[in-house]
Coordinates of C-alpha atoms and ligand atoms in Angstrom, one line a residue:
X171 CA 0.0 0.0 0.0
X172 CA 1.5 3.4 -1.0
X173 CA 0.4 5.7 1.5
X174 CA -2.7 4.8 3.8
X175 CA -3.1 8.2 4.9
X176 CA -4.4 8.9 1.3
X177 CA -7.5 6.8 1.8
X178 CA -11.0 8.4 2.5
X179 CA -13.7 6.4 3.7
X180 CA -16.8 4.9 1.5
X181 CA -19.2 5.3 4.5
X182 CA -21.4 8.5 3.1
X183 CA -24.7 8.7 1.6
X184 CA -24.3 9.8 -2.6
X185 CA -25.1 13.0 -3.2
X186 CA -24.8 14.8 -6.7
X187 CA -22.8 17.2 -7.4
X188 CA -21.2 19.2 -10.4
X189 CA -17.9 21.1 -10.4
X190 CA -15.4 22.7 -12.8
X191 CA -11.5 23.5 -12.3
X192 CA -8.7 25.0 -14.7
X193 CA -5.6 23.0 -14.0
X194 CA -2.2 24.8 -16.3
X195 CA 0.0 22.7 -17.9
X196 CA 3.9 23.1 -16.7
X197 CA 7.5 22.7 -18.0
X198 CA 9.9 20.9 -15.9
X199 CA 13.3 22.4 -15.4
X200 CA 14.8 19.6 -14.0
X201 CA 13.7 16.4 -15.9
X202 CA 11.6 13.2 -14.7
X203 CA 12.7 10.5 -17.2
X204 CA 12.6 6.7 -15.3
X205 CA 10.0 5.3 -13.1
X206 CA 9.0 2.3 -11.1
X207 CA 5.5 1.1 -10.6
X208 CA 3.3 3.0 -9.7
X209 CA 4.6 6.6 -11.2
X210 CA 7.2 6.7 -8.8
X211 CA 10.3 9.0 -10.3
X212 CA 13.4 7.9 -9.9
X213 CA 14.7 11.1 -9.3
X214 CA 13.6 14.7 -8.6
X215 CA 12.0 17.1 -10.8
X216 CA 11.5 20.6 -10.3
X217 CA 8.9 22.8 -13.1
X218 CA 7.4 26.0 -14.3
X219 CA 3.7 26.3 -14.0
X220 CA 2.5 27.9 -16.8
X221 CA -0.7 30.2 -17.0
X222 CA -2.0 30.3 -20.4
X223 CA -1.5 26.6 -21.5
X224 CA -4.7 25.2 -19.7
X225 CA -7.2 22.4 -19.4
X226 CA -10.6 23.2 -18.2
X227 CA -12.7 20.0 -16.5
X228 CA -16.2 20.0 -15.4
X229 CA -17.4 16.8 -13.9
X230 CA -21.2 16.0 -12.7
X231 CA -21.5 13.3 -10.5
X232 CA -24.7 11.3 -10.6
X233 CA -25.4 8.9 -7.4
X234 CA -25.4 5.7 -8.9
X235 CA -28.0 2.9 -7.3
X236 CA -26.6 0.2 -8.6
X237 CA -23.2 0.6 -7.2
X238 CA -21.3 0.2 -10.0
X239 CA -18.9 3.1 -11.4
X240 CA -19.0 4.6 -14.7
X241 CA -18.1 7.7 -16.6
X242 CA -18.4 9.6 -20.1
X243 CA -16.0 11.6 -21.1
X244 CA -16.9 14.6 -23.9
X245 CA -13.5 16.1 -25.5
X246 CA -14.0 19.8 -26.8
X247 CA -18.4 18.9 -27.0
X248 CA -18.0 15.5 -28.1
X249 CA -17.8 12.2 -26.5
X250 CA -14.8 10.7 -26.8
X251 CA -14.2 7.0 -26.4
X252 CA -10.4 7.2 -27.4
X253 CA -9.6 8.5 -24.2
X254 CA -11.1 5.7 -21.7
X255 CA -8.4 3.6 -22.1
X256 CA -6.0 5.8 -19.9
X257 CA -9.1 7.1 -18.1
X258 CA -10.3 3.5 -17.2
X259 CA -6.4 2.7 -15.3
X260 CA -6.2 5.7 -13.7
X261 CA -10.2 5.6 -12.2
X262 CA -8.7 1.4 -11.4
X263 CA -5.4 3.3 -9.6
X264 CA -7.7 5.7 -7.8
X265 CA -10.4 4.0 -6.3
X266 CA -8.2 2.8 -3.4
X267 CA -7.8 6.2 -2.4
X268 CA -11.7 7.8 -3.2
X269 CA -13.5 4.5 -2.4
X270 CA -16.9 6.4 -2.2
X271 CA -16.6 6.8 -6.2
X272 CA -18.2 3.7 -6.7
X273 CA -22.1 5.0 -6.1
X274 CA -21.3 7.4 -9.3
X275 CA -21.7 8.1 -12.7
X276 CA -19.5 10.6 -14.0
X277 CA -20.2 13.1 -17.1
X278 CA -16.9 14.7 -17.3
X279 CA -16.4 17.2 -20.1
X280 CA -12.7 19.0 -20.8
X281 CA -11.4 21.1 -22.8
X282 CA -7.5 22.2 -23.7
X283 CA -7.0 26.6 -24.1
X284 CA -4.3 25.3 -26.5
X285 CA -4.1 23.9 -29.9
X286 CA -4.5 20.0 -30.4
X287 CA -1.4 18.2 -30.7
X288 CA 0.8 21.4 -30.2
X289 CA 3.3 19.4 -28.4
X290 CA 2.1 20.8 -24.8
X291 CA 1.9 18.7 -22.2
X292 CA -1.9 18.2 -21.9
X293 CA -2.4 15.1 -20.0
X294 CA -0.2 16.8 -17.3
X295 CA -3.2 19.9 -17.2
X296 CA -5.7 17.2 -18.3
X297 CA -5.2 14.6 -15.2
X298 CA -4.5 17.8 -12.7
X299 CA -7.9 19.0 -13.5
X300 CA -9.9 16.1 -13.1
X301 CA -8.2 15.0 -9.8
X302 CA -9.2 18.4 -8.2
X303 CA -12.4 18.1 -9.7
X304 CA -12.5 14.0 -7.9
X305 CA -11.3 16.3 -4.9
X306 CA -13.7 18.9 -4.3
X307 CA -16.4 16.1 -4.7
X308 CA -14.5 14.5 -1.5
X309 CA -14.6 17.6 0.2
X310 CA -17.9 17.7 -0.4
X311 CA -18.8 14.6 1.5
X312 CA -15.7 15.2 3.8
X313 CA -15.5 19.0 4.7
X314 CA -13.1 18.4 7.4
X315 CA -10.4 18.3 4.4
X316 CA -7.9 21.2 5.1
X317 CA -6.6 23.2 2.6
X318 CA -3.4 21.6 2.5
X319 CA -4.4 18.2 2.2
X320 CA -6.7 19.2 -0.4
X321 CA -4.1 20.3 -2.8
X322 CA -1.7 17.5 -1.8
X323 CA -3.7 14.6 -2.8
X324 CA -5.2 16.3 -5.4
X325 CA -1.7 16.0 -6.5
X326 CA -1.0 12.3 -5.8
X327 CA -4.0 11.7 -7.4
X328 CA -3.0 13.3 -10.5
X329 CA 0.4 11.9 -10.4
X330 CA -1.5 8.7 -10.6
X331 CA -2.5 9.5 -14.0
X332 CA 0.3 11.0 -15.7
X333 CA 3.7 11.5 -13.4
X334 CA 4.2 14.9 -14.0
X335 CA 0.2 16.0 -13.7
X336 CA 1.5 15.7 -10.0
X337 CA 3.4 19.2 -10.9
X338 CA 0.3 21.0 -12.0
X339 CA -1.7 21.8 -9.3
X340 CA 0.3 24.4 -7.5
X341 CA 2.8 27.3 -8.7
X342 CA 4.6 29.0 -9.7
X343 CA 7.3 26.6 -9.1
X344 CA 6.6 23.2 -8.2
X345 CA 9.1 20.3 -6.8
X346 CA 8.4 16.3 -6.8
X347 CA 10.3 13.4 -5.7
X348 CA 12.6 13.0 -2.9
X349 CA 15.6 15.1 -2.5
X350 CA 18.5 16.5 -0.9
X351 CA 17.5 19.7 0.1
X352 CA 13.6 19.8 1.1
X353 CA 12.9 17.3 3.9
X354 CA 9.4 17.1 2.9
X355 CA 10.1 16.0 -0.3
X356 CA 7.9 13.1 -1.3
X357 CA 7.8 10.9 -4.7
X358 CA 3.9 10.6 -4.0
X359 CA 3.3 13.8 -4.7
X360 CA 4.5 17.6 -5.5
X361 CA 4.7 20.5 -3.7
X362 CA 5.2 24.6 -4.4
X363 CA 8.2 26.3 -3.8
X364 CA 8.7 28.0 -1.1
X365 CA 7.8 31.5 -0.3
X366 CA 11.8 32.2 -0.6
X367 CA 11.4 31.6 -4.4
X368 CA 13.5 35.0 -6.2
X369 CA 10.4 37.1 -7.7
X370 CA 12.4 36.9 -10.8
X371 CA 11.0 33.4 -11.7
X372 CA 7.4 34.0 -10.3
X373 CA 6.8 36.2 -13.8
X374 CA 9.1 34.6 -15.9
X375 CA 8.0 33.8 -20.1
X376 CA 7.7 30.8 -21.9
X377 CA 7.5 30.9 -25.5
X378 CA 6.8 27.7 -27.3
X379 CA 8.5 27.3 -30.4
X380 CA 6.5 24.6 -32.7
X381 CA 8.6 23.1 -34.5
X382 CA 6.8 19.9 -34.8
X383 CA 2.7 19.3 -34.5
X384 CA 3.2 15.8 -35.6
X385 CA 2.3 12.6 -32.8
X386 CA 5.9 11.6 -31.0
X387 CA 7.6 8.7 -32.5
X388 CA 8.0 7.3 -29.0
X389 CA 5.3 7.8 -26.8
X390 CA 6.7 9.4 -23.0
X391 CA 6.1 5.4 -21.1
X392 CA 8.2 3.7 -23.7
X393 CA 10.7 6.5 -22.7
X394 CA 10.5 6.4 -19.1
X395 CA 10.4 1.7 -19.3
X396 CA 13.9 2.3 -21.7
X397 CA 15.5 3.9 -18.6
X398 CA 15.5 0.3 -17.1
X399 CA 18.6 -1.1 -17.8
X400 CA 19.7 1.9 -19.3
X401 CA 23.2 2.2 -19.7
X402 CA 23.4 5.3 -18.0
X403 CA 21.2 5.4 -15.8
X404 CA 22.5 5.7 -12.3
X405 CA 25.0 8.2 -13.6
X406 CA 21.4 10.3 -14.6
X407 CA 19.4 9.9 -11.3
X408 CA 22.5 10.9 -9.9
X409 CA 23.2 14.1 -12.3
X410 CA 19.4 15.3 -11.7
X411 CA 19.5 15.0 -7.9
X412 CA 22.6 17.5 -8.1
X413 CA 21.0 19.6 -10.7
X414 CA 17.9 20.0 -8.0
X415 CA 20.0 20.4 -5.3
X416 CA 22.2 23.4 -7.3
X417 CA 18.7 24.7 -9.1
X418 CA 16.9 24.7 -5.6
X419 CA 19.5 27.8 -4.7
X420 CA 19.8 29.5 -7.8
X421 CA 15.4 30.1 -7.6
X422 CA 16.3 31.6 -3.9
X423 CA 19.3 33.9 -5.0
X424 CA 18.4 34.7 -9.2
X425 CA 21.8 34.1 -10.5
X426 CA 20.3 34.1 -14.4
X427 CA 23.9 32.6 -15.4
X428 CA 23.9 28.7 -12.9
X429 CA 19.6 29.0 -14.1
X430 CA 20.4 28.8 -17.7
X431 CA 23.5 26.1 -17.4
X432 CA 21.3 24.1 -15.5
X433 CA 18.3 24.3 -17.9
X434 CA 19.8 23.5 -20.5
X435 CA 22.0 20.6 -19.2
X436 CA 18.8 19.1 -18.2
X437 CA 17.3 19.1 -21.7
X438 CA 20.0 18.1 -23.4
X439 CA 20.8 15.3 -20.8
X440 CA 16.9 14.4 -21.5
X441 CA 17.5 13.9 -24.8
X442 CA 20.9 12.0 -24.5
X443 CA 19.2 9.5 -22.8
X444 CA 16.8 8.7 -25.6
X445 CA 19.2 9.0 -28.0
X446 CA 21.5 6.1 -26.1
X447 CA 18.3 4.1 -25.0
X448 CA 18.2 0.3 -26.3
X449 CA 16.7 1.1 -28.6
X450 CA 17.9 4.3 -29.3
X451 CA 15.5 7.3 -30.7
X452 CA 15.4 11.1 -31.4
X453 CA 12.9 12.9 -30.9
X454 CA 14.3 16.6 -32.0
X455 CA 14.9 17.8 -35.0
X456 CA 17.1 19.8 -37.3
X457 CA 14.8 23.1 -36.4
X458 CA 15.6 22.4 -32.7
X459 CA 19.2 22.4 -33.2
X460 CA 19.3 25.9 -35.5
X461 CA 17.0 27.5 -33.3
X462 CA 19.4 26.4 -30.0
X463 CA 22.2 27.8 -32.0
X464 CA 20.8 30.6 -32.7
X465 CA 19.5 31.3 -29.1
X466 CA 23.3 31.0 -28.0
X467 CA 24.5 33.6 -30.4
X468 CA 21.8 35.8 -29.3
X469 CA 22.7 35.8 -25.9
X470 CA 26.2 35.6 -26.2
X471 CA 26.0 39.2 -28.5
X472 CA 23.1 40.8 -26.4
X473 CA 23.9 39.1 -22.6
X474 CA 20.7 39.0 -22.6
X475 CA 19.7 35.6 -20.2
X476 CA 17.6 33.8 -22.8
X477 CA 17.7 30.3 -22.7
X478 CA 15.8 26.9 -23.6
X479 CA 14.1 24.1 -22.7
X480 CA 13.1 20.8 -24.2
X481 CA 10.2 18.8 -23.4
X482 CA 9.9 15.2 -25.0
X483 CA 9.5 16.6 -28.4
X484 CA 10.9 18.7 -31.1
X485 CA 9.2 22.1 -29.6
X486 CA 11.7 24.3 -28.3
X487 CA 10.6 25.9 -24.8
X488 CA 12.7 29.4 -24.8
X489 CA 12.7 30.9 -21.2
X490 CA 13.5 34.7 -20.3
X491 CA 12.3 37.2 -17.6
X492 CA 9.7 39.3 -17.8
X493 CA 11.5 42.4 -18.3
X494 CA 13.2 41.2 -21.3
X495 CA 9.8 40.4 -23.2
X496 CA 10.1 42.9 -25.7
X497 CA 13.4 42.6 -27.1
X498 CA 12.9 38.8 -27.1
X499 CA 9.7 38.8 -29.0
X500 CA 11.2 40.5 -31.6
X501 CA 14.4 38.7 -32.2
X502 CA 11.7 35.3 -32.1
X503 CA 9.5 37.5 -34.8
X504 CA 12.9 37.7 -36.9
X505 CA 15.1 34.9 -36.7
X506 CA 12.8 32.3 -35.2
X507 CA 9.4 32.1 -36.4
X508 CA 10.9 30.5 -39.7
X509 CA 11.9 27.0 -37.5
X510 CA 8.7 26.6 -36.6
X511 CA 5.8 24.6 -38.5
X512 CA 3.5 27.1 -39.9
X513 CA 5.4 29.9 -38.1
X514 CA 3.6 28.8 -34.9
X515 CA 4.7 29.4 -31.7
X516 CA 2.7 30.1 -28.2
X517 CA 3.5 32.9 -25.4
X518 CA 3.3 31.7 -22.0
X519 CA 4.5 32.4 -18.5
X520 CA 4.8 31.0 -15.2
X521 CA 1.4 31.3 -13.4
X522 CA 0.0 30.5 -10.2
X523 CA -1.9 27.1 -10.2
X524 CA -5.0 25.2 -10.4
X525 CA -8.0 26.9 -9.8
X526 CA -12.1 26.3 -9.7
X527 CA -14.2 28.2 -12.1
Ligands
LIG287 O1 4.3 12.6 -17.1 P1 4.9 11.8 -18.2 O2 4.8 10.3 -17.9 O3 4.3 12.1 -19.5 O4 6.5 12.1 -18.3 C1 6.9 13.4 -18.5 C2 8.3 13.4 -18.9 C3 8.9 14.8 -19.3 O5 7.9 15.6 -19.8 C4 9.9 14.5 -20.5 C5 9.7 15.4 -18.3 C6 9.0 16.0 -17.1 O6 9.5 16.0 -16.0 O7 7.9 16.6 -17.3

């Protein structure tokens, strides 16, 4: 049993109810790439929340008489039967932990504030949504819940469905897994930064280069089951715990310069990893490498502290402070747009977290 404190009781009468919550997508800085059953990282990630990038989930629950869970799931207005696979093993990996689901029928209907298949994380937003959504229901029949516990199993429940959903219910800067530096640190679930975070990163941008619309080649679980018997593997859970440790400081103390080495280490490490994998795969393209190298001629003739990101994709994530917005916009308008597929690309920025609508 993972963590016992996590289960609610299945003792209260049905009631219906109907709620809707906005749960962002985010971009991790330090990289989650290996796993062990269930969704437990085997190291340490730390991400962005982002603001913009969102998935909106309302859920009505129906008390159901004959004891017997179900759900339909509506995509963008229409049902959508292609998502109940994944739906049908996380409501399986759930029910443990919110056994009073089983008197209901659920009509849950989401929708994504970002383009389809625009490389964005969306079962992160997706699977943060409708866990707060399960979670307000249980606070509903529960109201002793407090705040805190609230968010934090809305996280583990999340986590449940996609391993780095567990990073999108809070913000602006999120931390999951075990680690060096935060004693409350806990692979089950994620937790914002402190309050000491440097106000540098709370308004920091994300623009999302598009460099590739198209359906990964390799799917994020094939990547995470090839870091089993990876050859370099230990050498990476290793690498990223340090990163943490090293990146935990920097977002107290805003040195722009040990931010963007240790950014872009981690995407590049990331993407080493697949690339030496058994087998062995790449996911960028030759757009992500001309637009790194010309984001590293940029800042080396402007010093101005732009840097990138890679998710598991060919999308380039370039990251910059607030102050530099304008500048940066138009060196992406000039030099950029080109690398990216239809000249796409998405402004974000580090936002807050979930929250109900
Ligand atoms: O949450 P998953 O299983 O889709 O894995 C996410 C892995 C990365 O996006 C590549 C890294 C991360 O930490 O978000």
């Amino acid at each position: 049993m993972e963590n016992p404190s996590f289960i609610s009781s299945a003792d209260q009468a049905a009631v219906p109810f109907k709620t809707k919550w906005q749960a962002p997508s985010n971009i991790a800085l330090v990289k989650y790439w290996g796993k062990t059953e269930p969704q437990l990282p085997k190291n340490p990630s730390l991400s962005f929340t982002l603001s913009s990038s969102v998935t909106t989930t309302e859920v009505e629950f129906s008390p159901n008489n004959r004891e017997t869970f179900e759900f339909e799931f509506y995509f963008e207005g229409a049902l959508k039967a292609d998502f109940n696979p994944k739906l049908n093993s996380f409501f399986d990996r759930i029910k443990t932990y919110i056994p009073w689901l089983n008197s209901y029928s659920l009509r849950i209907s989401s929708q994504n504030s970002f383009p389809h298949s625009s490389g964005i994380a969306s079962s992160a937003s997706a699977m943060a949504a409708l866990s707060l959504c399960l979670m307000d229901m249980e606070r509903k029949l529960f109201p002793e819940i407090a705040e805190v516990g609230f968010y934090k199993k809305a996280s583990f429940l999340a986590r449940l469905g996609s391993g780095s959903a567990a990073r999108s219910v809070e913000g602006p800067v999120t931390l999951w897994g075990k680690n060096s530096v935060q004693k409350t640190g806990s692979d089950l679930y994620a937790t914002a930064f402190g309050t000491d975070l440097n106000p540098v990163f709370s308004s920091y941008q994300d623009t999302i280069l598009l460099v590739d619309k198209g359906t990964k080649a390799v799917s994020s679980s094939q990547g995470h089951q090839l870091m089993h018997n990876h050859p370099f593997a230990t050498q990476r859970f290793i690498q990223a715990g340090h990163n943490l440790a090293d990146l935990v400081a920097i977002m107290k103390s805003g040195d722009l310069d040990g931010f963007m080495r240790i950014v872009e280490t981690e995407a590049l490490s990331l993407h080493a990893m697949m690339m030496t994998s058994n087998p062995y795969f790449i996911l960028i393209q030759p757009n992500t490498l001309e637009i790194i190298q010309k984001v590293w001629k940029y800042r080396k003739e402007t010093q101005i502290p732009l840097c990138f990101t890679l998710d598991a994709g060919a999308n380039v994530h370039l990251l910059y402070p607030q102050k530099n917005k304008e500048e940066v916009g138009a060196f992406i308008a000039a030099e950029l747009v080109s690398f990216c597929e239809q000249g796409q690309y998405l402004f974000d920025e580090v936002g807050t977290g979930a929250k109900k609508v």
